[in-house]
Tab-separated table of C-alpha atoms and ligand atoms in Angstrom:
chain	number	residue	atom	x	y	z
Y	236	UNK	CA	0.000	0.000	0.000
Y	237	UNK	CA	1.256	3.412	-1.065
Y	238	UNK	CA	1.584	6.484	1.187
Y	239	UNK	CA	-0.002	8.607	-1.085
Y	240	UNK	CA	-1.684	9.192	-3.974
Y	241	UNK	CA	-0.080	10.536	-7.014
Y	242	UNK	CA	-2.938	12.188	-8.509
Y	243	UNK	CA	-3.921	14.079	-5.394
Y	244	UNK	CA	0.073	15.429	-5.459
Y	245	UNK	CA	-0.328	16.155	-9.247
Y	246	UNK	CA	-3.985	17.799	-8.011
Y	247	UNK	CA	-2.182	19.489	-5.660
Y	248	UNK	CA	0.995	21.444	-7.304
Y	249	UNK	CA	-1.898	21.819	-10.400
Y	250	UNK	CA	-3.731	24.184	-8.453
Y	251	UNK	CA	-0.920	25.674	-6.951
Y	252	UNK	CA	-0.815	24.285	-3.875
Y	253	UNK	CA	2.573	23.639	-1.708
Y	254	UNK	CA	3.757	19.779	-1.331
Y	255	UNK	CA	4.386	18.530	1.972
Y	256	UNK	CA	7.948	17.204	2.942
Y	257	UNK	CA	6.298	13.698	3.162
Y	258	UNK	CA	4.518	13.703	-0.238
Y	259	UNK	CA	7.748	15.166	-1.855
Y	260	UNK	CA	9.778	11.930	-0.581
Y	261	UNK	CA	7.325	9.208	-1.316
Y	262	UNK	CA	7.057	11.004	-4.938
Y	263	UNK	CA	10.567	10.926	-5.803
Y	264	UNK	CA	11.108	7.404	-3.904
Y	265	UNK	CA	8.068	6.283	-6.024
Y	266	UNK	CA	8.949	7.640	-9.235
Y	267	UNK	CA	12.509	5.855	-8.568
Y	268	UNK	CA	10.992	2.762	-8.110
Y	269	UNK	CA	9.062	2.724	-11.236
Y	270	UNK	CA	5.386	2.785	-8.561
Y	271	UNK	CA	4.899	6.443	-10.423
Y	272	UNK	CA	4.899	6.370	-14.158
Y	273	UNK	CA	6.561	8.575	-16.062
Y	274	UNK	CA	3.322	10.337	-17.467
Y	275	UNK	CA	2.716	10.745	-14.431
Y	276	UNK	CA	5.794	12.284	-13.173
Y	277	UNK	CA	6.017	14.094	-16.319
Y	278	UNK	CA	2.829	16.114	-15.630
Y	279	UNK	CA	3.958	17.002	-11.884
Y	280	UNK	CA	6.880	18.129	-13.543
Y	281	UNK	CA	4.912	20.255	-15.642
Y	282	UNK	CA	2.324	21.563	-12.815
Y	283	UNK	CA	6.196	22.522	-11.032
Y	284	UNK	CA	7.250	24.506	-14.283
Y	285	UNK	CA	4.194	26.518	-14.336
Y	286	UNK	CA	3.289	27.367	-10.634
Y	287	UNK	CA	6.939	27.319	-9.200
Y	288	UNK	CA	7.744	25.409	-6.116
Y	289	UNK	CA	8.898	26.921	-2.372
Y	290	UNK	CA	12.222	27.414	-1.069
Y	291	UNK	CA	11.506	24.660	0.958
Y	292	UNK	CA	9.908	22.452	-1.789
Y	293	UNK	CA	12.875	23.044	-3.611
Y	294	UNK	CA	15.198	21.807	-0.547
Y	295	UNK	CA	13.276	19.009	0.122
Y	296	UNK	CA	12.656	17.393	-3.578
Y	297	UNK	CA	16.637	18.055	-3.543
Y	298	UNK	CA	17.469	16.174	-0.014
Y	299	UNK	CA	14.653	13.249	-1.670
Y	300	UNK	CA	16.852	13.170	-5.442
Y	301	UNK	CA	20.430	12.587	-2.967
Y	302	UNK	CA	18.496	10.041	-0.618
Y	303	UNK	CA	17.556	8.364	-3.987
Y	304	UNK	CA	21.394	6.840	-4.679
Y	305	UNK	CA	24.512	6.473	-3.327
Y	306	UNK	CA	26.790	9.385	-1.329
Y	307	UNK	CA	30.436	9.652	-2.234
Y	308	UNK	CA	32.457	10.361	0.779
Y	309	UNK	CA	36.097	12.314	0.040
Y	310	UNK	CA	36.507	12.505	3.983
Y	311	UNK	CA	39.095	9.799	3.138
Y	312	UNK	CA	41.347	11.825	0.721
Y	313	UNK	CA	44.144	14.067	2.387
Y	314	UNK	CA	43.877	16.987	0.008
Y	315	UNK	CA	40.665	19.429	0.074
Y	316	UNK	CA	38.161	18.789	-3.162
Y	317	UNK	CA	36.799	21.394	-4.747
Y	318	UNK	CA	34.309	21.417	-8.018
Y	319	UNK	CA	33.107	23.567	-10.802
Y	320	UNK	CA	30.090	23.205	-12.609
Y	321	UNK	CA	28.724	24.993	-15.734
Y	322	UNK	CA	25.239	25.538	-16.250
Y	323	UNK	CA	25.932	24.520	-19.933
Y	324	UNK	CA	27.128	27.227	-23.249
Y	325	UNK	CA	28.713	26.892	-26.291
Y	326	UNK	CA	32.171	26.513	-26.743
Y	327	UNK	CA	32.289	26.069	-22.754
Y	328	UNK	CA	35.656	23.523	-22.814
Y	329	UNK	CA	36.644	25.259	-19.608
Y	330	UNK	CA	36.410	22.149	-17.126
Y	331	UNK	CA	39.669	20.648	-19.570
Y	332	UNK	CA	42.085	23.201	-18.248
Y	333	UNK	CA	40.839	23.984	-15.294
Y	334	UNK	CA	40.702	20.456	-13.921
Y	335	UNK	CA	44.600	20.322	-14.377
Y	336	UNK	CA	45.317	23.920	-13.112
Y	337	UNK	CA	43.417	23.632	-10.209
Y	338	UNK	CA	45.818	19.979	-9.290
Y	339	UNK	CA	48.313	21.835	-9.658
Y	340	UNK	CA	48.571	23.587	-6.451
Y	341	UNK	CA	47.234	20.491	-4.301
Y	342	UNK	CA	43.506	20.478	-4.345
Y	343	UNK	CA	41.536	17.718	-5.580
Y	344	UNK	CA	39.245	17.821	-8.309
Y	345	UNK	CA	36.437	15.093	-8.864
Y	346	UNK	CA	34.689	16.203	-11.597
Y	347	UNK	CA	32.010	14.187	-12.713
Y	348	UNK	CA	29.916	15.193	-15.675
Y	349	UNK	CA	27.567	14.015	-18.709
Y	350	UNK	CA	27.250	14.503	-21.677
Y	351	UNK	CA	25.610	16.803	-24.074
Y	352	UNK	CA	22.095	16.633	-25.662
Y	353	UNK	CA	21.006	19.900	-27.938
Y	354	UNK	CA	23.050	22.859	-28.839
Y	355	UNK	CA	25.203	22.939	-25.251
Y	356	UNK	CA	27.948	19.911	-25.656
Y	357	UNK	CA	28.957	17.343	-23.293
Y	358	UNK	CA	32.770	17.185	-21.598
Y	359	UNK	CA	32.880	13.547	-22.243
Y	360	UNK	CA	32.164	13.585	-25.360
Y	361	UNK	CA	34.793	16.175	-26.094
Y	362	UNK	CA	37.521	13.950	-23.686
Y	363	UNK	CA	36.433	11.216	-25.584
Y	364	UNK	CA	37.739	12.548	-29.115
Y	365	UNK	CA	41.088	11.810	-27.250
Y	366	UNK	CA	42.728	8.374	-28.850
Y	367	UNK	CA	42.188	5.515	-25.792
Y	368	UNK	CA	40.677	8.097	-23.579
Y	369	UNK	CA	37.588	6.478	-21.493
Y	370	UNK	CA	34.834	8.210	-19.226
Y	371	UNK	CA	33.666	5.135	-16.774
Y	372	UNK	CA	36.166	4.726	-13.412
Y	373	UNK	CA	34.727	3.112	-10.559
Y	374	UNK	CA	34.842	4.677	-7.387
Y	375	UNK	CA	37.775	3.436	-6.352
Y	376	UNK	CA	39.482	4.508	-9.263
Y	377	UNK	CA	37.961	7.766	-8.393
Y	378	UNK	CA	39.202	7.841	-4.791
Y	379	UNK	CA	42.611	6.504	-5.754
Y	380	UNK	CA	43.553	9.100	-8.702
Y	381	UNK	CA	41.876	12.244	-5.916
Y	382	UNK	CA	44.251	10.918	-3.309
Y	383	UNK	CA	47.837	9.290	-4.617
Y	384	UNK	CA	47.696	10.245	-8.081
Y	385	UNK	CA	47.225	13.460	-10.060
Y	386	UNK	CA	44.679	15.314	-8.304
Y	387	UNK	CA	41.728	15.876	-11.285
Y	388	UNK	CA	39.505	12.924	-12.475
Y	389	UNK	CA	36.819	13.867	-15.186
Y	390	UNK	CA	34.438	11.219	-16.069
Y	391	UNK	CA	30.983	9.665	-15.949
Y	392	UNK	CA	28.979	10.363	-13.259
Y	393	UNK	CA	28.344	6.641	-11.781
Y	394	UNK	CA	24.569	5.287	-12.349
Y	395	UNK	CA	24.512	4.865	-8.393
Y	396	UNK	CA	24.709	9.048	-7.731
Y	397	UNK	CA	21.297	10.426	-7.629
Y	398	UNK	CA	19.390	7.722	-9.923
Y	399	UNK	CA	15.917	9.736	-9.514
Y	400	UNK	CA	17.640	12.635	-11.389
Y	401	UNK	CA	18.681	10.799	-14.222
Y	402	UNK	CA	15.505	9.545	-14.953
Y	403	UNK	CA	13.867	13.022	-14.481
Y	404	UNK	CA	16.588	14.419	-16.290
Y	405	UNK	CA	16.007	12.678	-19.382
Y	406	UNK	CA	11.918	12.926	-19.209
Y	407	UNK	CA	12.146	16.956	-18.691
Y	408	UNK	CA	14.373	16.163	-21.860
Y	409	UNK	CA	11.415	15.405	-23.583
Y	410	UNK	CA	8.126	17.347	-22.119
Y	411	UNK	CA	9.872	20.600	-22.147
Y	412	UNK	CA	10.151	20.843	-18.982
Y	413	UNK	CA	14.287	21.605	-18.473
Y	414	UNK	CA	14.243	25.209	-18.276
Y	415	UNK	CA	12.385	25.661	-15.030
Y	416	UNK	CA	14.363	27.044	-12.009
Y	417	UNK	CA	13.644	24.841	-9.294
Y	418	UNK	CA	13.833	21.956	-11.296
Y	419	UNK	CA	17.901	22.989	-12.876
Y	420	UNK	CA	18.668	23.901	-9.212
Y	421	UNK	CA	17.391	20.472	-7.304
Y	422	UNK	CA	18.920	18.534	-10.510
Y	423	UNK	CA	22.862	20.105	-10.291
Y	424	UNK	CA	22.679	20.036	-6.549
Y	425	UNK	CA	21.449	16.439	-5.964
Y	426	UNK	CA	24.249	15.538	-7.885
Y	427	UNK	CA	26.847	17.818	-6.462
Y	428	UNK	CA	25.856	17.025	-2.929
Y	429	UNK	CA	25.661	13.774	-3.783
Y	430	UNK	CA	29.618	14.059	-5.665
Y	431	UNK	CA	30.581	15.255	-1.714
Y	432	UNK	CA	32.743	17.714	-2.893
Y	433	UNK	CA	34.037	19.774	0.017
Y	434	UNK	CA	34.195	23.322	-2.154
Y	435	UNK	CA	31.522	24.220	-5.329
Y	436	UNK	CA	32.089	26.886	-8.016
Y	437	UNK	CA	29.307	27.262	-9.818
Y	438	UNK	CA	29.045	28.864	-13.604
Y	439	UNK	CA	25.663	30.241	-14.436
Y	440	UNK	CA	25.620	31.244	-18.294
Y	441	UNK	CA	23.267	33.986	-19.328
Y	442	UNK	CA	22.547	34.655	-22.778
Y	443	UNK	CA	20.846	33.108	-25.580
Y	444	UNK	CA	23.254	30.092	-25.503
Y	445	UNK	CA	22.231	29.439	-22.003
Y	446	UNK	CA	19.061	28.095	-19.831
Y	447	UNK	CA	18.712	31.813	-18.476
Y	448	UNK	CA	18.046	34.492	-20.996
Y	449	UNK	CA	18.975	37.500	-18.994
Y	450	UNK	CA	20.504	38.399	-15.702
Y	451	UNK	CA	17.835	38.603	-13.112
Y	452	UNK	CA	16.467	35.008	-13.778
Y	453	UNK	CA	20.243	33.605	-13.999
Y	454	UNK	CA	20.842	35.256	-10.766
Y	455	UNK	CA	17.956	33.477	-8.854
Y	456	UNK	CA	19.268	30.499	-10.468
Y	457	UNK	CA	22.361	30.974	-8.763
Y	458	UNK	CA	20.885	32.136	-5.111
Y	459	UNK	CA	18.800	28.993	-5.413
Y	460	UNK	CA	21.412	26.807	-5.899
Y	461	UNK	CA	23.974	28.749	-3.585
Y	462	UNK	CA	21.595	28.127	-0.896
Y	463	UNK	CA	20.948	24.908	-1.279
Y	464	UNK	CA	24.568	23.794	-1.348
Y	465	UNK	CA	25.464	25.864	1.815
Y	466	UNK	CA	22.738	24.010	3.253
Y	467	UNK	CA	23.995	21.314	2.409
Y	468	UNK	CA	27.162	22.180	4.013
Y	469	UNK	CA	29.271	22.205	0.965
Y	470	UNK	CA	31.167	25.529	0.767
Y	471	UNK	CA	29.172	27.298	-2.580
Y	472	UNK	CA	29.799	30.084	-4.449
Y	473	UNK	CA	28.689	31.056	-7.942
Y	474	UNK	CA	30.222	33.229	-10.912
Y	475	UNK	CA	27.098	34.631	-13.601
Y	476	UNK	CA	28.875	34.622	-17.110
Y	477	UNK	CA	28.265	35.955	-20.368
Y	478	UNK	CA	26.802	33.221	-23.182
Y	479	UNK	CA	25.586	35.417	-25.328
Y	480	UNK	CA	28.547	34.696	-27.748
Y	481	UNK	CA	30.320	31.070	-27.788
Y	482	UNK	CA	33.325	31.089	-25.411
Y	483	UNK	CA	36.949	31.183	-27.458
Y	484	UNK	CA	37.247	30.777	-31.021
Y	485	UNK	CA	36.382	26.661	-31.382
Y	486	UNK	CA	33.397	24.455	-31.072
Y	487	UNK	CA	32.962	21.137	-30.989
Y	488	UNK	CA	34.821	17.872	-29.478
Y	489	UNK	CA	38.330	17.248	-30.729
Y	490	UNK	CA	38.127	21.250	-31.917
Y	491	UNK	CA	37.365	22.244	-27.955
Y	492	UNK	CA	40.138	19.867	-26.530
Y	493	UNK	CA	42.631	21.431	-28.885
Y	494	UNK	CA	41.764	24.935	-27.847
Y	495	UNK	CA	42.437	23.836	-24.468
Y	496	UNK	CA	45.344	21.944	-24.905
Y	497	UNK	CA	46.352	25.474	-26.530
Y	498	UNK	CA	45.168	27.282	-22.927
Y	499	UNK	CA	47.382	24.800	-21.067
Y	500	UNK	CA	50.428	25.904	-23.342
Y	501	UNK	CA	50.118	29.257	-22.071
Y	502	UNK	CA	48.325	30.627	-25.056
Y	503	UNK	CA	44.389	30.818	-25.954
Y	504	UNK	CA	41.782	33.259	-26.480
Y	505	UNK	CA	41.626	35.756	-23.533
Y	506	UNK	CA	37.855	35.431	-22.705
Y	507	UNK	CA	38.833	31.252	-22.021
Y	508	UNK	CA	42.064	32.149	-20.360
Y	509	UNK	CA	40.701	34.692	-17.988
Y	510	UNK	CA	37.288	32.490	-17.225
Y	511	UNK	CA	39.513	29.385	-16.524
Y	512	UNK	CA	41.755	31.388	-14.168
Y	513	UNK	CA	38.711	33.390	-12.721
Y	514	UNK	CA	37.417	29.956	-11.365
Y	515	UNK	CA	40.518	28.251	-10.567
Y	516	UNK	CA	41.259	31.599	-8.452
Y	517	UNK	CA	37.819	30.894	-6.305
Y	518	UNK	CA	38.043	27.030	-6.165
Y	519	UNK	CA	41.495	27.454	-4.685
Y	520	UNK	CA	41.032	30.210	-2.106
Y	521	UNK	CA	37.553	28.174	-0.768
Y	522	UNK	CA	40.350	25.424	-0.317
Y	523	UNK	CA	42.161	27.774	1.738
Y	524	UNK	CA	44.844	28.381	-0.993
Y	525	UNK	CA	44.322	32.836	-1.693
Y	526	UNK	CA	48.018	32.980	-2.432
Y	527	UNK	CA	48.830	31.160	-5.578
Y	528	UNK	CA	49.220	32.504	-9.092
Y	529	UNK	CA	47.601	30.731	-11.567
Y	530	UNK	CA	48.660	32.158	-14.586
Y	531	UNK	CA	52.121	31.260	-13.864
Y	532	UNK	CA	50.863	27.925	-13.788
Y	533	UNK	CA	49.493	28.084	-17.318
Y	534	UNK	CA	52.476	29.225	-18.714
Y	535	UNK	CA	55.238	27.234	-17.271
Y	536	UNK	CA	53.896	23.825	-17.772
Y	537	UNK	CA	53.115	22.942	-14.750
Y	538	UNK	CA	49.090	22.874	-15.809
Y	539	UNK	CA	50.186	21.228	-18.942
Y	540	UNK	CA	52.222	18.178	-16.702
Y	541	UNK	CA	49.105	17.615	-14.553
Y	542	UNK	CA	46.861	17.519	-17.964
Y	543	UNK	CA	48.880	15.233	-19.572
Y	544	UNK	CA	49.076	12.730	-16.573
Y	545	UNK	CA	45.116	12.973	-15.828
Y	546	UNK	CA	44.630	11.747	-19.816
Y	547	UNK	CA	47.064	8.752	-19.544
Y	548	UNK	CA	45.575	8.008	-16.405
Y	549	UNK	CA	42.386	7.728	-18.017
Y	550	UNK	CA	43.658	5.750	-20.664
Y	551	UNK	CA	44.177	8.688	-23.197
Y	552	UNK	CA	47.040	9.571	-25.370
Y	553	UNK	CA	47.696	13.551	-25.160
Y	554	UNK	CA	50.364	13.156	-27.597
Y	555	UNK	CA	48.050	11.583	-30.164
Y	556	UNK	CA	46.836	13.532	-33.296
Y	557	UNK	CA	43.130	14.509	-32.607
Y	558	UNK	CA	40.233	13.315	-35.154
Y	559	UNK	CA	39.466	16.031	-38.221
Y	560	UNK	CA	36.347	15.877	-40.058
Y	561	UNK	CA	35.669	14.992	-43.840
Y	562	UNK	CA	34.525	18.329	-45.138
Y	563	UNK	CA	34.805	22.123	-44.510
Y	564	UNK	CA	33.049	24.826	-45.420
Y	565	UNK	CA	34.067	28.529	-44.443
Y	566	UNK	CA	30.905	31.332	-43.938
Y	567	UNK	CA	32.525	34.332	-45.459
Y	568	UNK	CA	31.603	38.344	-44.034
Y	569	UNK	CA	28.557	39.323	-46.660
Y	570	UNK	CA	29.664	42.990	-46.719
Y	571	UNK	CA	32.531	45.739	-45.020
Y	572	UNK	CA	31.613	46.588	-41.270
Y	573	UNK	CA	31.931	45.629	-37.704
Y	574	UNK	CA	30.848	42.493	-36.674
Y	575	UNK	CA	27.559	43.566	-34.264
Y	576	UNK	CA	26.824	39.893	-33.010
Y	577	UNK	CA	27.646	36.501	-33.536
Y	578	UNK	CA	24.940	34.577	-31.600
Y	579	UNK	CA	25.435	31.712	-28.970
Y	580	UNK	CA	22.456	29.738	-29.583
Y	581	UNK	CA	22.646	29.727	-33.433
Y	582	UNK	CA	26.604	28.783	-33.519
Y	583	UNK	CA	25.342	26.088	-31.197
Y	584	UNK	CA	22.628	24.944	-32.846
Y	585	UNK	CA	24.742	24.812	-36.373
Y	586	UNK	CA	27.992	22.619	-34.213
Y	587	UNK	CA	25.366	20.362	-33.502
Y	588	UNK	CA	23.486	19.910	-36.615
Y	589	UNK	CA	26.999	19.187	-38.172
Y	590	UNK	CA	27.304	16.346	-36.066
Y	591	UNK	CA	29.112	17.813	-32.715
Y	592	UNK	CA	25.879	17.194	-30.484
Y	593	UNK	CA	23.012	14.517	-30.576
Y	594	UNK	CA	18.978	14.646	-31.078
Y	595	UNK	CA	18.666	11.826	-29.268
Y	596	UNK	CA	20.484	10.082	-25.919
Y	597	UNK	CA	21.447	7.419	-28.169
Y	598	UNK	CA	22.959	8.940	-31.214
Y	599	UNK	CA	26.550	8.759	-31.519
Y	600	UNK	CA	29.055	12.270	-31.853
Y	601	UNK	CA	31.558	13.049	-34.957
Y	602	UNK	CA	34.510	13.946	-32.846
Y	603	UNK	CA	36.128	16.249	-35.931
Y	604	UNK	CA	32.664	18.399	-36.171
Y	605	UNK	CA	32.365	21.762	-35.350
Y	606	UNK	CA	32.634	25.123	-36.091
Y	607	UNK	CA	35.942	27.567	-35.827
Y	608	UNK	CA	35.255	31.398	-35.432
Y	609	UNK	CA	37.747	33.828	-36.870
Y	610	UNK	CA	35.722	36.893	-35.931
Y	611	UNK	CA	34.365	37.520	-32.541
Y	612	UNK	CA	31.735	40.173	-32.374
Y	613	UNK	CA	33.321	43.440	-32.411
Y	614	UNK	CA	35.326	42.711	-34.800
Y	615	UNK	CA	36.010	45.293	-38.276
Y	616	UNK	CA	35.380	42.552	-41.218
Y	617	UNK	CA	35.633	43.403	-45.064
Y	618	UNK	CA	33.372	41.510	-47.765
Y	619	UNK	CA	34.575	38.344	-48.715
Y	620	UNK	CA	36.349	38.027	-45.010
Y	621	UNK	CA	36.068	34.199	-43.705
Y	622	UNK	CA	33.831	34.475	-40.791
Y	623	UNK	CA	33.256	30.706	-39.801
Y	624	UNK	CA	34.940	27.124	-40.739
Y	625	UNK	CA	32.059	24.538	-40.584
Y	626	UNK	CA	33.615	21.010	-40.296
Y	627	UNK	CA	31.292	17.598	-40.413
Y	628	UNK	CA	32.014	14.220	-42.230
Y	629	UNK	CA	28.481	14.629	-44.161
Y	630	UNK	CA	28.306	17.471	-46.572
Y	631	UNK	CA	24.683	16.898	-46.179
Y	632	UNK	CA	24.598	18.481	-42.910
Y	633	UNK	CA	26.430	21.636	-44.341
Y	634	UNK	CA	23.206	23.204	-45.534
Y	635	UNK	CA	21.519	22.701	-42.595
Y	636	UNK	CA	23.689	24.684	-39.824
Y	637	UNK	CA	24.192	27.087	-42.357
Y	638	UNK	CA	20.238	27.645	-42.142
Y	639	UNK	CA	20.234	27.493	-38.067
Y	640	UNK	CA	23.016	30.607	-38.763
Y	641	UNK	CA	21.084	32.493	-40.500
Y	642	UNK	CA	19.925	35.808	-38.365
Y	643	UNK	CA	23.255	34.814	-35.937
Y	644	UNK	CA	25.932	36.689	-37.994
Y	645	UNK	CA	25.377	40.320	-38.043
Y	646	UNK	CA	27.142	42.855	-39.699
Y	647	UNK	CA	26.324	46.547	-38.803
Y	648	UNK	CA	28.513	49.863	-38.060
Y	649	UNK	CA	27.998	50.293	-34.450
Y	650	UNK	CA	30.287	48.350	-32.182
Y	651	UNK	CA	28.765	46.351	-29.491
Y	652	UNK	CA	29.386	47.341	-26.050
Y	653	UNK	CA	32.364	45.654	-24.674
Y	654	UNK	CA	30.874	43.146	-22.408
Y	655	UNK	CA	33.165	41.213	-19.462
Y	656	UNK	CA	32.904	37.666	-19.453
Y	657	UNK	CA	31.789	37.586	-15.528
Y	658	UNK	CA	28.809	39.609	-15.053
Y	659	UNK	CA	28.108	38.795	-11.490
Y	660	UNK	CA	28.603	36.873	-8.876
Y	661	UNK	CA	26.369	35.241	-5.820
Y	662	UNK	CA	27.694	34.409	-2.671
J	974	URA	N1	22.077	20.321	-15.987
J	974	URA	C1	21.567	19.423	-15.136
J	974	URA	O1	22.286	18.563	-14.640
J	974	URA	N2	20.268	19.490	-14.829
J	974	URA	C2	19.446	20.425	-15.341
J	974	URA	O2	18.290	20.444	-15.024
J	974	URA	C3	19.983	21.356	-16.248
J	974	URA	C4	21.318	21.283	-16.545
């Protein structure tokens, strides 16, 4: 016999009504289980996205997704842990460097992620354009690289950590029902909580390449989730950042690891160089580590050592040439004039219909596909200028990102305002 009904909780958050603590476990414990279906789950999700849910809805359906799986416990590993996590962007390849830099000066980094699905793409699917390079470790593996080897582990999340959010996940996936506050808050923080990492930097992108179109809404993203981590007593602090434009100059898999592999050498676009650095800075002084220059780190190797060792570990070969696609096909400037915009979403959207991202959980990536930018907005371009480089192995697909780029170039006379790549920051 069942504590409660479903349809009186779907009734219930319907109408606008506040769950209980006790109907919010047995929902999430249920839906787990399989004893609530997924229609049924789907349209509580959808009576959450359009009425909202309380702070303390929002804690509690985030304490139920933890209690749902397995905790990992670094209490065990002698240096401090601290994590970053990015509420997803284009060209966002900023967890590859700043795993390594962050090792670098003694503080752990387990950074367990997914992968992509739509425009935003997926770390492991960009690690995995890496010859021999593989996502799954087991927790020991996990525990053993924190502790005694290099310090920064990226790979799958393990199907134990928060199992209610992965099926959630991938249902909002499908009703339309991602881009809803409480729900992106309760889903990152289940799993981070659930990770145990002592320290949390959080990235919220805002933009039209992220979940949160301007500023205020990101920022209530961020105090949600900020609160519910400190909660949760896991030190959090979050960074709001622009995604209005992709991040650096290369999109993609193989195309994003070689932009950071080019961070790591000391080089790299500024916007990539000074986000990666911006976040190491804050992940190491939560550690208790304020005195530390991490710029020097970039460019004397040092970063570059601890990247190299954290891809062999893993099974990689960072000496090995990276995958290149088939075909290319470069987007030239259409007249003489600054370069007013080049949109997020629609350089996003194009990466993936060339083969970067998937439609579907199941579909497989083209680790050469992508998209490199040779003008970031700003920019003065002449007629005839190459603007883009769209690489895929099917010409097919060319057509077809050039259509999801249409409207995302434009060419003007008036310079945008300059806009930092930080825009704000909750505490
Ligand atoms: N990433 C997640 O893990 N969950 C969300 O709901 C959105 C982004």
């Amino acid at each position: 016999m069942e504590a409660f009904d479903v349809v009186d909780v779907i009734r219930t958050k319907r109408d606008g009504g506040v769950l209980s603590g006790e109907q919010i476990d047995w929902t999430i414990d249920a839906y787990t289980r399989g004893a609530v279906k997924d229609e049924q789950m789907a349209a509580l999700a959808m009576a959450v996205f359009l009425r909202g849910m309380t702070r303390e809805e929002i804690a509690r359906w985030t304490r139920a997704m933890i209690a749902s799986g397995e905790r990992m416990d670094f209490g065990r590993i002698a240096r401090p842990t601290a994590d970053k996590h990015s509420t997803g962007g284009v060209g966002d390849k900023i967890t590859l460097p700043l795993a390594p830099l962050v090792a670098v000066f003694d503080v752990a980094v387990p950074q367990l992620s997914g992968r992509g699905l739509g425009h935003t793409g997926g770390t492991l699917d960009k690690l995995e354009s890496i010859p021999g390079w593989r996502a799954a470790m087991t927790n020991e593996e996990i525990y053993r690289e924190l502790g005694e080897g290099c310090g920064a582990v990226i790979c799958a999340a393990g199907a134990g950590l928060a199992p209610a959010d992965k099926k959630l996940y991938a249902l909002r996936d499908i009703t339309s029902t991602v881009d809803c506050i409480p729900l992106i808050a309760s889903s990152i923080m289940s799993k981070k909580i659930a990770e145990g990492t002592g320290s949390l930097v959080l990235d919220v992108k805002v933009g039209s390449g992220a979940f949160m179109k301007d500023l205020e809404q990101a920022r209530e993203l961020a105090r949600t989730m900020v609160d519910l981590g400190t909660d949760a007593g896991v030190k959090t602090f979050a960074y709001l950042t622009d995604m209005s434009t992709p991040l650096g100059l290369k999109v993609g898999n193989a195309l994003e690891v070689e932009e950071s592999v080019e961070v790591l050498a000391g080089g790299g676009p500024a916007d990539v160089v000074e986000l990666t650095c911006a976040l190491a800075r804050k992940m190491l002084e939560m550690s208790g580590k304020s005195d530390v220059d991490v710029e020097v780190a970039l460019k004397d190797g040092r970063a570059m050592d601890r990247w190299r060792e954290m891809i062999r570990a893993q099974g990689g070969d960072p000496e090995a040439e990276l995958p290149t696609s088939v075909h290319a096909h470069t987007v030239v400037a259409e007249a003489d004039g600054v370069l007013e915009a080049l949109d997020a979403l629609a350089v996003g959207v194009a990466s993936w219909r060339l083969g970067a991202g998937r439609a579907v959980k199941e579909d497989p990536v083209q680790a050469g596909a992508g998209i490199e930018i040779h003008a970031k907005p700003g920019a003065t371009v002449k007629k005839g200028q190459p603007l883009l480089t769209l690489h895929t192995d099917d010409e097919w697909r060319i057509a077809r990102a050039l259509e999801s780029l249409e409207g995302g170039v434009v060419i003007g006379s008036a310079a945008p305002e300059a806009r930092s790549v930080i825009l704000g920051e909750v505490q």
